[in-house]
Coordinates of C-alpha atoms in Angstrom, one line a residue:
Chain A
M1 CA -67.6 -43.0 25.4
S2 CA -65.2 -41.6 27.8
I3 CA -61.7 -42.8 28.4
S4 CA -60.6 -42.7 32.0
V5 CA -56.9 -42.7 32.5
F6 CA -57.5 -43.2 36.3
E7 CA -59.4 -46.4 35.7
A8 CA -56.6 -47.8 33.5
A9 CA -53.9 -46.7 36.0
R10 CA -55.6 -48.2 39.0
P11 CA -53.5 -51.5 39.2
V12 CA -50.3 -49.4 38.8
I13 CA -51.4 -47.1 41.6
K14 CA -52.1 -50.1 43.8
G15 CA -48.6 -51.4 43.2
L16 CA -47.1 -48.0 43.9
I17 CA -48.9 -47.9 47.3
I18 CA -47.6 -51.3 48.2
A19 CA -44.1 -50.2 47.3
V20 CA -44.3 -47.0 49.3
L21 CA -45.6 -49.0 52.2
A22 CA -42.7 -51.4 51.9
I23 CA -40.2 -48.6 51.9
V24 CA -41.7 -46.8 54.8
G25 CA -41.8 -50.2 56.6
A26 CA -38.1 -50.7 55.9
Y27 CA -37.3 -47.4 57.5
I28 CA -39.4 -48.3 60.5
G29 CA -37.7 -51.7 60.7
H30 CA -34.2 -50.2 60.5
W31 CA -35.0 -47.6 63.2
A32 CA -36.5 -50.3 65.4
H33 CA -33.4 -52.4 65.1
G34 CA -31.2 -49.5 66.1
A35 CA -33.4 -48.5 69.0
M36 CA -34.2 -52.0 70.4
L37 CA -32.1 -54.7 68.8
N38 CA -28.7 -53.0 68.8
D39 CA -25.6 -54.2 70.7
Y40 CA -24.6 -50.8 72.0
T41 CA -24.6 -52.4 75.4
P42 CA -22.7 -55.6 74.9
V43 CA -22.5 -58.2 77.7
Q44 CA -19.0 -58.3 79.0
P45 CA -17.0 -61.4 80.1
I46 CA -17.0 -59.9 83.6
E47 CA -19.9 -57.8 84.8
F48 CA -17.6 -54.9 85.7
S49 CA -19.5 -51.9 87.1
H50 CA -18.2 -48.5 86.3
E51 CA -20.9 -47.2 88.7
I52 CA -19.2 -48.8 91.7
H53 CA -15.6 -48.1 90.6
A54 CA -15.8 -44.6 89.0
G55 CA -19.0 -43.5 90.6
E56 CA -19.2 -44.6 94.2
N57 CA -15.4 -45.0 94.8
E58 CA -14.5 -42.1 92.6
I59 CA -11.5 -43.8 91.0
P60 CA -10.2 -41.5 88.3
C61 CA -10.6 -42.8 84.7
Q62 CA -6.9 -42.6 84.0
Y63 CA -6.0 -44.7 87.0
C64 CA -7.0 -47.8 84.9
H65 CA -7.1 -46.3 81.4
S66 CA -3.7 -44.9 82.0
W67 CA -2.5 -44.3 78.4
A68 CA -5.2 -41.9 77.5
D69 CA -3.0 -38.8 77.9
R70 CA 0.0 -40.4 76.3
S71 CA -1.1 -42.6 73.4
A72 CA -3.7 -43.0 70.7
T73 CA -5.5 -45.6 72.7
A74 CA -6.6 -45.2 76.3
G75 CA -6.0 -48.9 76.9
V76 CA -7.7 -51.4 79.2
P77 CA -6.0 -52.2 82.5
S78 CA -4.0 -55.4 82.8
V79 CA -5.4 -58.2 85.0
E80 CA -2.5 -57.3 87.3
T81 CA -4.0 -53.9 87.9
C82 CA -7.4 -55.3 88.9
V83 CA -5.8 -57.9 91.2
G84 CA -3.5 -55.3 92.6
C85 CA -6.4 -53.7 94.4
H86 CA -8.7 -56.7 94.7
K87 CA -6.4 -58.9 96.6
G88 CA -6.7 -56.5 99.5
L89 CA -10.5 -56.3 99.3
S90 CA -11.6 -59.5 101.0
E91 CA -15.1 -58.3 101.6
V92 CA -16.0 -58.6 97.9
R93 CA -13.7 -61.6 97.2
D94 CA -16.5 -64.1 96.9
T95 CA -18.8 -62.1 94.6
P96 CA -19.2 -64.1 91.4
D97 CA -17.5 -61.5 89.2
V98 CA -14.5 -61.1 91.4
V99 CA -14.2 -64.9 91.5
K100 CA -14.2 -64.7 87.6
L101 CA -11.4 -62.1 87.8
F102 CA -9.3 -64.3 90.0
D103 CA -9.9 -67.2 87.7
Y104 CA -8.4 -65.2 84.8
W105 CA -5.5 -64.2 87.1
E106 CA -4.7 -67.8 88.1
R107 CA -5.0 -69.1 84.5
G108 CA -2.6 -66.4 83.4
E109 CA -5.0 -65.0 80.8
G110 CA -6.1 -61.6 79.7
I111 CA -9.8 -60.6 79.8
P112 CA -11.4 -60.4 76.4
W113 CA -13.5 -57.2 76.9
V114 CA -15.9 -56.3 74.2
K115 CA -15.4 -53.0 72.6
V116 CA -18.2 -50.5 73.2
H117 CA -16.9 -47.4 71.5
D118 CA -15.1 -48.0 68.2
T119 CA -14.2 -45.8 65.3
P120 CA -14.0 -47.3 61.8
D121 CA -10.6 -48.3 60.5
F122 CA -10.4 -45.3 58.2
V123 CA -10.6 -42.9 61.2
H124 CA -7.5 -42.4 63.3
F125 CA -8.9 -41.1 66.5
R126 CA -6.2 -40.3 69.1
H127 CA -6.9 -39.9 72.7
K128 CA -3.8 -38.0 73.6
P129 CA -4.5 -34.6 72.0
H130 CA -8.1 -34.7 73.2
I131 CA -7.2 -35.4 76.9
R132 CA -4.4 -32.8 76.8
G133 CA -6.8 -30.3 75.2
G134 CA -9.0 -30.7 78.2
V135 CA -11.9 -32.6 76.6
E136 CA -13.8 -34.5 79.3
C137 CA -14.0 -38.3 78.9
Q138 CA -17.8 -38.0 79.3
T139 CA -18.1 -35.7 76.2
C140 CA -17.7 -38.7 74.0
H141 CA -18.3 -41.7 76.3
G142 CA -21.3 -40.4 78.1
P143 CA -21.7 -40.5 81.9
V144 CA -19.8 -43.8 82.3
E145 CA -19.6 -43.3 86.1
E146 CA -23.4 -43.9 86.2
M147 CA -23.4 -47.0 84.1
V148 CA -23.4 -50.5 85.5
R149 CA -22.9 -52.0 82.0
V150 CA -21.2 -49.5 79.7
T151 CA -23.4 -48.5 76.8
R152 CA -23.0 -46.5 73.7
R153 CA -26.1 -44.4 73.8
V154 CA -28.3 -44.2 70.7
D155 CA -28.1 -40.5 70.6
L156 CA -24.3 -40.6 71.0
N157 CA -24.2 -43.2 68.3
E158 CA -26.0 -40.8 66.0
N159 CA -23.8 -38.0 67.2
L160 CA -20.5 -39.8 67.2
R161 CA -20.0 -39.2 63.5
M162 CA -17.9 -36.9 61.4
P163 CA -20.2 -33.8 61.5
W164 CA -20.1 -34.0 65.3
C165 CA -16.3 -34.1 65.3
I166 CA -16.1 -31.2 62.8
D167 CA -18.6 -29.1 64.8
C168 CA -16.4 -29.4 67.9
H169 CA -13.2 -28.8 66.0
T170 CA -14.7 -25.7 64.4
E171 CA -16.1 -24.4 67.7
E172 CA -12.8 -24.9 69.6
D173 CA -10.8 -23.6 66.6
V174 CA -8.6 -26.6 66.6
A175 CA -5.4 -26.2 64.6
N176 CA -5.8 -28.1 61.3
G177 CA -9.1 -29.3 62.8
R178 CA -10.9 -29.3 59.5
D179 CA -8.1 -30.9 57.5
C180 CA -9.0 -34.3 56.1
L181 CA -5.6 -35.7 56.9
T182 CA -6.0 -34.8 60.6
C183 CA -8.2 -37.9 61.0
H184 CA -8.0 -39.8 57.7
Y185 CA -4.5 -40.9 57.1
Chain B
M1 CA -63.2 -49.0 47.0
L2 CA -60.6 -50.6 49.4
S3 CA -61.3 -54.3 49.2
R4 CA -60.4 -56.8 51.8
R5 CA -58.0 -58.3 49.3
D6 CA -56.2 -54.9 48.9
I7 CA -55.8 -54.4 52.6
F8 CA -54.0 -57.8 52.8
K9 CA -51.8 -56.7 50.0
Y10 CA -50.8 -53.4 51.7
L11 CA -50.2 -55.1 55.0
A12 CA -48.0 -57.7 53.3
G13 CA -46.1 -55.0 51.6
G14 CA -45.5 -53.1 54.8
G15 CA -44.6 -56.3 56.7
V16 CA -42.0 -57.3 54.1
G17 CA -40.6 -53.7 54.4
V18 CA -40.3 -53.8 58.2
G19 CA -38.6 -57.3 57.9
T20 CA -36.1 -56.0 55.3
G21 CA -35.4 -53.0 57.5
L22 CA -34.6 -55.1 60.6
L23 CA -32.4 -57.4 58.5
L24 CA -30.5 -54.4 57.0
G25 CA -29.9 -53.0 60.4
E26 CA -28.5 -56.3 61.6
V27 CA -26.3 -56.8 58.5
N28 CA -25.0 -53.2 58.6
Q29 CA -24.0 -53.5 62.2
R30 CA -20.2 -53.4 62.7
P31 CA -19.1 -56.7 64.2
L32 CA -18.1 -56.5 67.8
E33 CA -14.4 -56.5 68.5
T34 CA -12.7 -57.7 71.6
L35 CA -10.1 -55.8 73.5
L36 CA -7.9 -58.4 75.1
S37 CA -6.3 -57.0 78.3
T38 CA -2.8 -58.1 79.2
H39 CA -2.3 -60.5 82.1
I40 CA 0.9 -58.9 83.4
P41 CA 2.1 -56.2 80.9
P42 CA 5.6 -56.5 79.6
E43 CA 8.1 -53.8 80.5
D44 CA 7.6 -50.5 78.6
F45 CA 4.1 -51.8 77.5
S46 CA 2.2 -48.8 76.1
P47 CA -0.7 -49.6 73.8
G48 CA -0.9 -47.6 70.7
M49 CA 2.7 -46.4 70.9
D50 CA 5.9 -47.7 69.3
T51 CA 8.7 -48.8 71.6
W52 CA 12.1 -49.2 69.9
Y53 CA 14.7 -51.6 71.2
N54 CA 18.3 -51.6 70.0
T55 CA 19.8 -55.1 69.6
L56 CA 21.9 -57.2 67.4
C57 CA 20.8 -59.1 64.3
R58 CA 21.5 -62.8 64.7
M59 CA 20.7 -64.0 61.2
C60 CA 24.4 -64.4 60.4
P61 CA 27.6 -64.0 62.5
A62 CA 28.2 -60.4 61.3
G63 CA 25.9 -59.1 64.1
C64 CA 24.6 -55.9 62.5
G65 CA 23.0 -53.3 64.9
I66 CA 19.3 -53.2 64.5
S67 CA 16.4 -51.3 66.1
V68 CA 13.2 -53.3 66.5
K69 CA 9.8 -51.6 66.7
V70 CA 7.6 -53.2 69.3
R71 CA 3.9 -52.6 69.6
E72 CA 1.9 -54.0 72.5
G73 CA 4.7 -56.3 73.3
R74 CA 5.2 -57.7 69.8
A75 CA 8.1 -57.1 67.4
K76 CA 6.7 -55.5 64.3
K77 CA 9.5 -54.0 62.2
I78 CA 13.3 -54.0 61.9
E79 CA 15.4 -51.1 60.9
G80 CA 19.2 -50.6 60.9
N81 CA 20.8 -48.8 63.8
P82 CA 22.8 -45.9 62.3
N83 CA 25.0 -45.7 65.4
H84 CA 26.3 -49.3 65.0
P85 CA 29.9 -49.6 63.8
V86 CA 29.4 -52.7 61.6
S87 CA 26.2 -51.9 59.7
Q88 CA 26.0 -48.1 60.1
G89 CA 22.2 -48.1 59.7
G90 CA 22.1 -50.8 57.0
T91 CA 20.3 -54.1 57.0
C92 CA 20.2 -56.9 54.5
A93 CA 17.3 -58.9 53.2
L94 CA 18.0 -61.7 55.7
G95 CA 17.9 -59.2 58.6
Q96 CA 14.7 -57.6 57.4
A97 CA 13.1 -61.1 57.1
S98 CA 14.2 -62.2 60.6
L99 CA 10.7 -61.3 62.0
N100 CA 9.5 -64.2 59.9
A101 CA 12.0 -66.4 61.8
L102 CA 10.7 -65.0 65.1
Y103 CA 7.1 -65.8 64.3
N104 CA 7.7 -69.0 62.4
P105 CA 5.4 -71.7 63.8
D106 CA 8.2 -74.3 63.4
R107 CA 10.6 -72.4 65.6
L108 CA 11.7 -74.4 68.6
R109 CA 10.4 -72.8 71.8
A110 CA 11.4 -75.5 74.3
P111 CA 14.0 -78.2 74.6
M112 CA 13.2 -81.2 72.4
R113 CA 13.8 -84.7 73.6
S114 CA 14.2 -87.7 71.3
D115 CA 11.3 -90.1 71.6
G116 CA 13.5 -93.0 70.5
E117 CA 11.6 -93.5 67.3
G118 CA 13.2 -90.8 65.2
G119 CA 10.9 -88.1 66.4
F120 CA 11.2 -85.4 69.0
V121 CA 8.9 -84.3 71.8
E122 CA 8.8 -81.0 73.6
S123 CA 9.9 -81.1 77.2
S124 CA 10.4 -78.5 79.9
W125 CA 13.8 -76.9 80.9
E126 CA 13.5 -78.6 84.3
E127 CA 13.1 -82.0 82.7
A128 CA 16.0 -81.3 80.3
F129 CA 18.3 -80.2 83.2
A130 CA 17.3 -83.2 85.2
A131 CA 18.1 -85.5 82.3
I132 CA 21.5 -84.0 81.4
A133 CA 23.0 -82.7 84.6
P134 CA 23.6 -86.1 86.4
R135 CA 25.2 -87.6 83.3
L136 CA 27.5 -84.6 82.9
G137 CA 28.4 -84.9 86.6
A138 CA 29.1 -88.6 86.3
M139 CA 31.3 -88.1 83.3
Q140 CA 33.3 -85.4 85.0
S141 CA 33.7 -87.3 88.3
A142 CA 34.9 -90.3 86.4
G143 CA 37.6 -88.2 84.8
M144 CA 36.1 -88.4 81.4
G145 CA 35.3 -84.8 80.9
S146 CA 37.5 -84.6 77.9
R147 CA 35.2 -87.1 76.2
T148 CA 32.3 -84.7 76.4
W149 CA 31.7 -82.6 73.3
I150 CA 29.7 -79.4 73.2
L151 CA 28.2 -78.9 69.7
T152 CA 27.3 -75.3 68.9
A153 CA 27.4 -72.6 66.3
G154 CA 28.9 -69.2 67.0
L155 CA 27.6 -67.3 70.0
L156 CA 27.9 -63.6 70.8
S157 CA 30.0 -61.9 73.4
S158 CA 28.7 -62.9 76.8
G159 CA 27.2 -66.2 75.4
E160 CA 30.7 -67.1 74.1
E161 CA 32.2 -66.4 77.6
A162 CA 29.5 -68.4 79.3
L163 CA 30.3 -71.2 76.9
D164 CA 34.0 -70.9 77.7
K165 CA 33.3 -71.2 81.4
F166 CA 31.0 -74.1 80.9
R167 CA 33.6 -75.9 78.8
E168 CA 36.4 -75.2 81.3
A169 CA 34.3 -76.5 84.2
L170 CA 33.5 -79.7 82.4
G171 CA 36.9 -80.1 80.8
A172 CA 35.0 -80.7 77.6
N173 CA 35.7 -79.9 74.0
V174 CA 33.7 -77.6 71.7
L175 CA 32.8 -78.6 68.2
R176 CA 31.6 -75.7 66.1
L177 CA 29.1 -76.6 63.5
G178 CA 26.9 -74.5 61.3
L179 CA 26.6 -73.2 57.8
D180 CA 28.4 -70.0 58.9
T181 CA 31.1 -71.4 61.1
P182 CA 34.3 -70.5 59.3
A183 CA 36.5 -73.4 60.6
T184 CA 38.9 -73.3 57.7
E185 CA 39.3 -69.6 57.8
L186 CA 40.0 -69.7 61.5
A187 CA 42.6 -72.5 60.9
A188 CA 44.3 -70.5 58.2
A189 CA 44.4 -67.3 60.3
Q190 CA 46.0 -69.3 63.1
A191 CA 48.6 -70.8 60.7
M192 CA 49.6 -67.6 58.9
Y193 CA 48.9 -64.8 61.4
G194 CA 49.2 -66.7 64.7
F195 CA 45.8 -65.3 65.7
S196 CA 42.8 -67.3 66.9
G197 CA 40.1 -65.3 65.3
L198 CA 39.1 -63.8 62.0
P199 CA 41.0 -60.9 60.4
Y200 CA 39.1 -57.9 59.3
Y201 CA 39.7 -57.0 55.6
D202 CA 39.8 -53.3 55.1
I203 CA 38.8 -53.2 51.5
A204 CA 37.7 -49.5 51.6
K205 CA 41.1 -48.1 51.1
A206 CA 42.5 -50.8 48.8
D207 CA 43.1 -50.0 45.1
L208 CA 43.1 -53.7 44.1
V209 CA 41.1 -56.5 45.7
I210 CA 41.5 -60.1 44.7
S211 CA 38.8 -62.3 46.2
F212 CA 39.3 -66.0 46.2
G213 CA 35.7 -67.2 46.5
A214 CA 34.7 -64.6 49.1
D215 CA 31.2 -63.4 48.0
F216 CA 31.4 -60.4 50.3
L217 CA 28.6 -58.5 48.5
G218 CA 26.3 -61.5 48.8
A219 CA 26.5 -63.7 51.8
W220 CA 30.1 -63.8 53.1
R221 CA 31.0 -62.8 56.6
S222 CA 29.4 -59.3 57.0
P223 CA 27.6 -58.4 53.8
V224 CA 26.2 -55.1 55.1
G225 CA 29.6 -53.9 56.4
Y226 CA 31.4 -55.0 53.3
S227 CA 28.8 -53.4 51.0
K228 CA 29.5 -50.1 52.8
A229 CA 33.3 -50.6 52.4
Y230 CA 32.8 -51.6 48.8
G231 CA 31.1 -48.3 48.2
E232 CA 34.2 -46.5 49.4
F233 CA 36.5 -48.9 47.5
R234 CA 34.6 -48.0 44.2
E235 CA 34.4 -44.3 44.9
V236 CA 35.6 -42.3 41.9
G237 CA 35.5 -38.8 43.4
D238 CA 39.2 -38.4 43.9
G239 CA 40.3 -40.6 41.0
H240 CA 40.5 -43.6 43.3
R241 CA 38.5 -46.4 42.0
G242 CA 39.5 -49.9 43.2
H243 CA 39.9 -52.8 40.8
L244 CA 38.1 -56.0 41.8
V245 CA 39.1 -59.5 40.7
Q246 CA 36.9 -62.4 41.7
V247 CA 38.3 -65.9 41.5
E248 CA 35.5 -68.5 41.8
P249 CA 34.0 -71.3 39.7
R250 CA 30.4 -70.0 40.0
M251 CA 29.7 -66.4 39.4
S252 CA 28.3 -64.9 42.6
L253 CA 26.9 -61.5 43.2
T254 CA 30.4 -60.2 43.9
G255 CA 31.7 -62.0 40.7
A256 CA 29.0 -60.2 38.7
N257 CA 30.2 -56.9 40.1
A258 CA 33.9 -57.6 39.6
D259 CA 36.1 -56.1 36.9
E260 CA 37.5 -59.5 36.2
W261 CA 36.0 -62.8 36.9
L262 CA 38.4 -65.8 36.8
P263 CA 36.5 -69.1 36.8
A264 CA 39.3 -71.2 38.3
R265 CA 38.6 -74.9 38.6
P266 CA 37.3 -75.6 42.2
G267 CA 40.1 -76.5 44.6
T268 CA 42.9 -74.9 42.6
E269 CA 42.6 -71.4 44.2
G270 CA 45.4 -72.2 46.7
A271 CA 47.8 -73.2 43.9
L272 CA 46.9 -70.0 42.0
A273 CA 47.6 -67.9 45.1
L274 CA 50.8 -69.6 45.8
A275 CA 52.0 -69.3 42.1
L276 CA 51.1 -65.5 42.2
A277 CA 53.1 -65.1 45.5
A278 CA 56.1 -66.9 44.0
E279 CA 55.9 -64.8 40.9
L280 CA 55.8 -61.6 42.9
L281 CA 58.8 -62.7 45.0
R282 CA 60.7 -63.5 41.8
H283 CA 60.1 -59.9 40.6
G284 CA 61.8 -58.1 43.4
G285 CA 59.7 -59.1 46.4
S286 CA 61.3 -60.2 49.6
S287 CA 60.4 -63.5 51.2
E288 CA 61.3 -62.0 54.6
E289 CA 57.6 -61.4 55.0
L290 CA 57.0 -65.1 55.0
N291 CA 59.6 -65.7 57.7
G292 CA 60.8 -68.9 56.2
W293 CA 57.4 -70.4 55.5
E294 CA 58.0 -73.8 53.8
G295 CA 54.8 -73.9 51.9
L296 CA 56.3 -71.6 49.2
S297 CA 58.6 -74.3 48.0
G298 CA 55.6 -76.1 46.5
A299 CA 54.7 -73.2 44.3
L300 CA 53.9 -73.8 40.6
S301 CA 54.9 -71.5 37.9
L302 CA 52.2 -69.2 36.6
D303 CA 51.8 -71.2 33.4
E304 CA 51.5 -74.5 35.3
A305 CA 49.0 -73.0 37.7
A306 CA 47.0 -71.6 34.7
A307 CA 46.9 -75.1 33.2
L308 CA 45.8 -76.6 36.5
A309 CA 43.0 -74.0 37.0
D310 CA 41.9 -74.1 33.4
L311 CA 42.6 -70.4 32.9
P312 CA 44.4 -68.6 30.1
A313 CA 48.0 -68.0 31.2
E314 CA 48.1 -64.5 29.9
R315 CA 45.3 -63.4 32.3
L316 CA 47.4 -64.6 35.2
H317 CA 50.5 -62.8 34.0
A318 CA 48.4 -59.7 33.6
L319 CA 47.1 -60.1 37.1
A320 CA 50.5 -60.6 38.6
E321 CA 51.7 -57.4 36.9
R322 CA 48.6 -55.5 38.2
M323 CA 49.4 -56.8 41.7
A324 CA 53.0 -55.7 41.4
A325 CA 51.9 -52.2 40.3
A326 CA 49.2 -51.8 42.9
E327 CA 49.8 -49.5 45.8
T328 CA 47.5 -51.0 48.3
P329 CA 46.5 -54.5 47.1
L330 CA 44.5 -56.9 49.3
V331 CA 43.5 -60.5 48.9
L332 CA 40.4 -62.1 50.4
G333 CA 39.8 -65.8 50.8
G334 CA 36.7 -67.7 51.8
G335 CA 33.3 -68.8 50.6
A336 CA 33.8 -71.4 47.8
A337 CA 37.5 -71.5 48.3
G338 CA 37.1 -72.2 52.0
A339 CA 34.8 -75.1 51.6
G340 CA 36.7 -77.9 49.7
S341 CA 38.7 -80.8 51.1
N342 CA 41.9 -78.7 50.8
A343 CA 40.3 -75.5 52.0
T344 CA 42.6 -74.8 55.0
E345 CA 45.7 -75.1 52.7
T346 CA 44.0 -73.0 50.1
L347 CA 43.2 -70.2 52.6
T348 CA 46.7 -70.5 54.1
C349 CA 48.2 -69.9 50.7
V350 CA 45.8 -66.9 50.2
A351 CA 47.0 -65.5 53.5
A352 CA 50.6 -66.0 52.4
L353 CA 49.9 -64.0 49.3
N354 CA 48.6 -61.2 51.5
R355 CA 51.8 -61.2 53.4
V356 CA 53.9 -61.1 50.3
L357 CA 51.9 -58.1 49.1
G358 CA 52.5 -56.4 52.5
A359 CA 48.8 -56.3 53.2
A360 CA 49.1 -58.3 56.4
G361 CA 50.6 -55.4 58.3
D362 CA 51.4 -55.9 61.9
Y363 CA 50.0 -59.4 62.1
R364 CA 53.0 -60.4 64.3
A365 CA 51.8 -57.9 66.9
A366 CA 48.5 -59.6 67.2
Q367 CA 48.5 -61.5 70.5
P368 CA 45.9 -63.9 71.8
G369 CA 43.2 -61.7 73.3
A370 CA 44.2 -58.7 71.2
R371 CA 41.6 -57.6 68.6
A372 CA 41.7 -59.2 65.2
P373 CA 44.4 -58.0 62.8
I374 CA 43.1 -55.6 60.2
L375 CA 44.4 -56.4 56.8
G376 CA 44.6 -53.7 54.2
A377 CA 46.1 -50.4 53.3
E378 CA 45.9 -48.1 56.3
R379 CA 45.9 -51.1 58.5
Q380 CA 46.5 -49.7 62.0
S381 CA 45.5 -46.1 61.4
R382 CA 42.0 -46.8 60.3
D383 CA 39.5 -46.9 63.1
L384 CA 37.8 -50.3 63.2
Y385 CA 34.6 -48.5 64.1
P386 CA 34.4 -45.5 61.9
R387 CA 31.9 -42.9 62.7
R388 CA 29.2 -42.2 60.1
T389 CA 29.7 -38.9 58.4
T390 CA 28.1 -37.2 55.5
A391 CA 31.5 -36.0 54.3
R392 CA 31.9 -39.1 52.1
C393 CA 29.5 -37.8 49.5
R394 CA 31.9 -36.0 47.3
W395 CA 29.9 -35.3 44.2

């Protein structure tokens, strides 16, 4: 009479296989969500096209995001800024999104843009030193001038994390660039 | 080996895993935030940066200088303005809390009109002007301007001038009402100093301060300014440490800090002050200071005043001696003593005591339109608006 450990362990092995399959499935599901079901490209209240404004018409970024070189935040332009140009642009006045813009203007309301790029609350990212240090906007934001609807690209999303910041800070030999308190304060 | 049943089991396991993964991805996603743009940005609008505005605190009539931190067009924090003469960088709890008044949901933001049923409804300024202006005009053209009353609390500088012009144009009267409107103190100052305004008490250089009800460390007049002056008054570096006597029925913050607390019966403060003045005059003082003021004839003796105020007579005698010996004594009146039915008389008597002590200085020189008389030791020499120096730290 032989005693087979393998025979006795068979149900356990079966259970293990199911568990491994479930874990692998979970990884696949999580990845699939990030790749396909993410909201890195949120729908905005007005279908504002950076491709037309920054691309075709070559309006500089800081014409509208004018606090980037002065403040922590780049800022979104006021409705007044949009209308300032658009009231002289009668040829696009009747397109649906410009009509929406003028509706906001007449109601006296701001436009609730949806944030595309956002750092967690424990990270204090400041635009000013980066812009003054000569970092291109596209380095972090991607080629915005080619985007109709602004997107946070998946690879950027993976990259826009602390190791990515630290790599650049090390490469550029930023003063106190590797100090925790430079960003976490 | 691999049964059909097993394949189903493995597929189910994998399926549950994928579902869990999708769910985890969804749950772990940071919620989307909105970035509300401004419609027309306020002046100096700069997102992400502080803008500081210097202004005056309006939580009490003292008017301390404050700096307000504004972010994205909203007031966020209040600090004292170190360059302001009254507060010299200080603020009180009330001033710090004034942001809560600003953002209070019950704060009135528009004119309110009575709805005739005991309630009020919001109306626009246009409606309010349209309702009031014709009636004011009719009153004025009918020669009944003097029957118009403007009800207000204290306003500041230009507001006060605008009010004055408005009153003149209508021929109307102004009735000042408010918790902090010192009507009795104004009346007493008018009676004793011939000045329509409030005197400034320079306690910093006094060596004896007797306060009749004035809680100047708590809530009276200009707590931040007086707290600064109190620090100088109590300074011990050069052997000068002022003696503080507080006369009031309920122990206030100032009473708790005083060297002597005299719980006189409410309403008897005036009689006490007058009795002390008479006692001082009896001991070599000159009534010339009082310029024939008749009120003095009603003075009680110290013992009578002590009985009236329910105080031990020997404490009053000791106080009178201390006053006679003091070099730069000063008497304050207000607060509880300025709130009874005989408050104007009380404060007039307190002012008379100041004059007997010689603390009232050049009150006669104070003309209408001149700045308020400064009562205290170095009355005319001390700059009303002292610069802030670090030289005061002597130890």
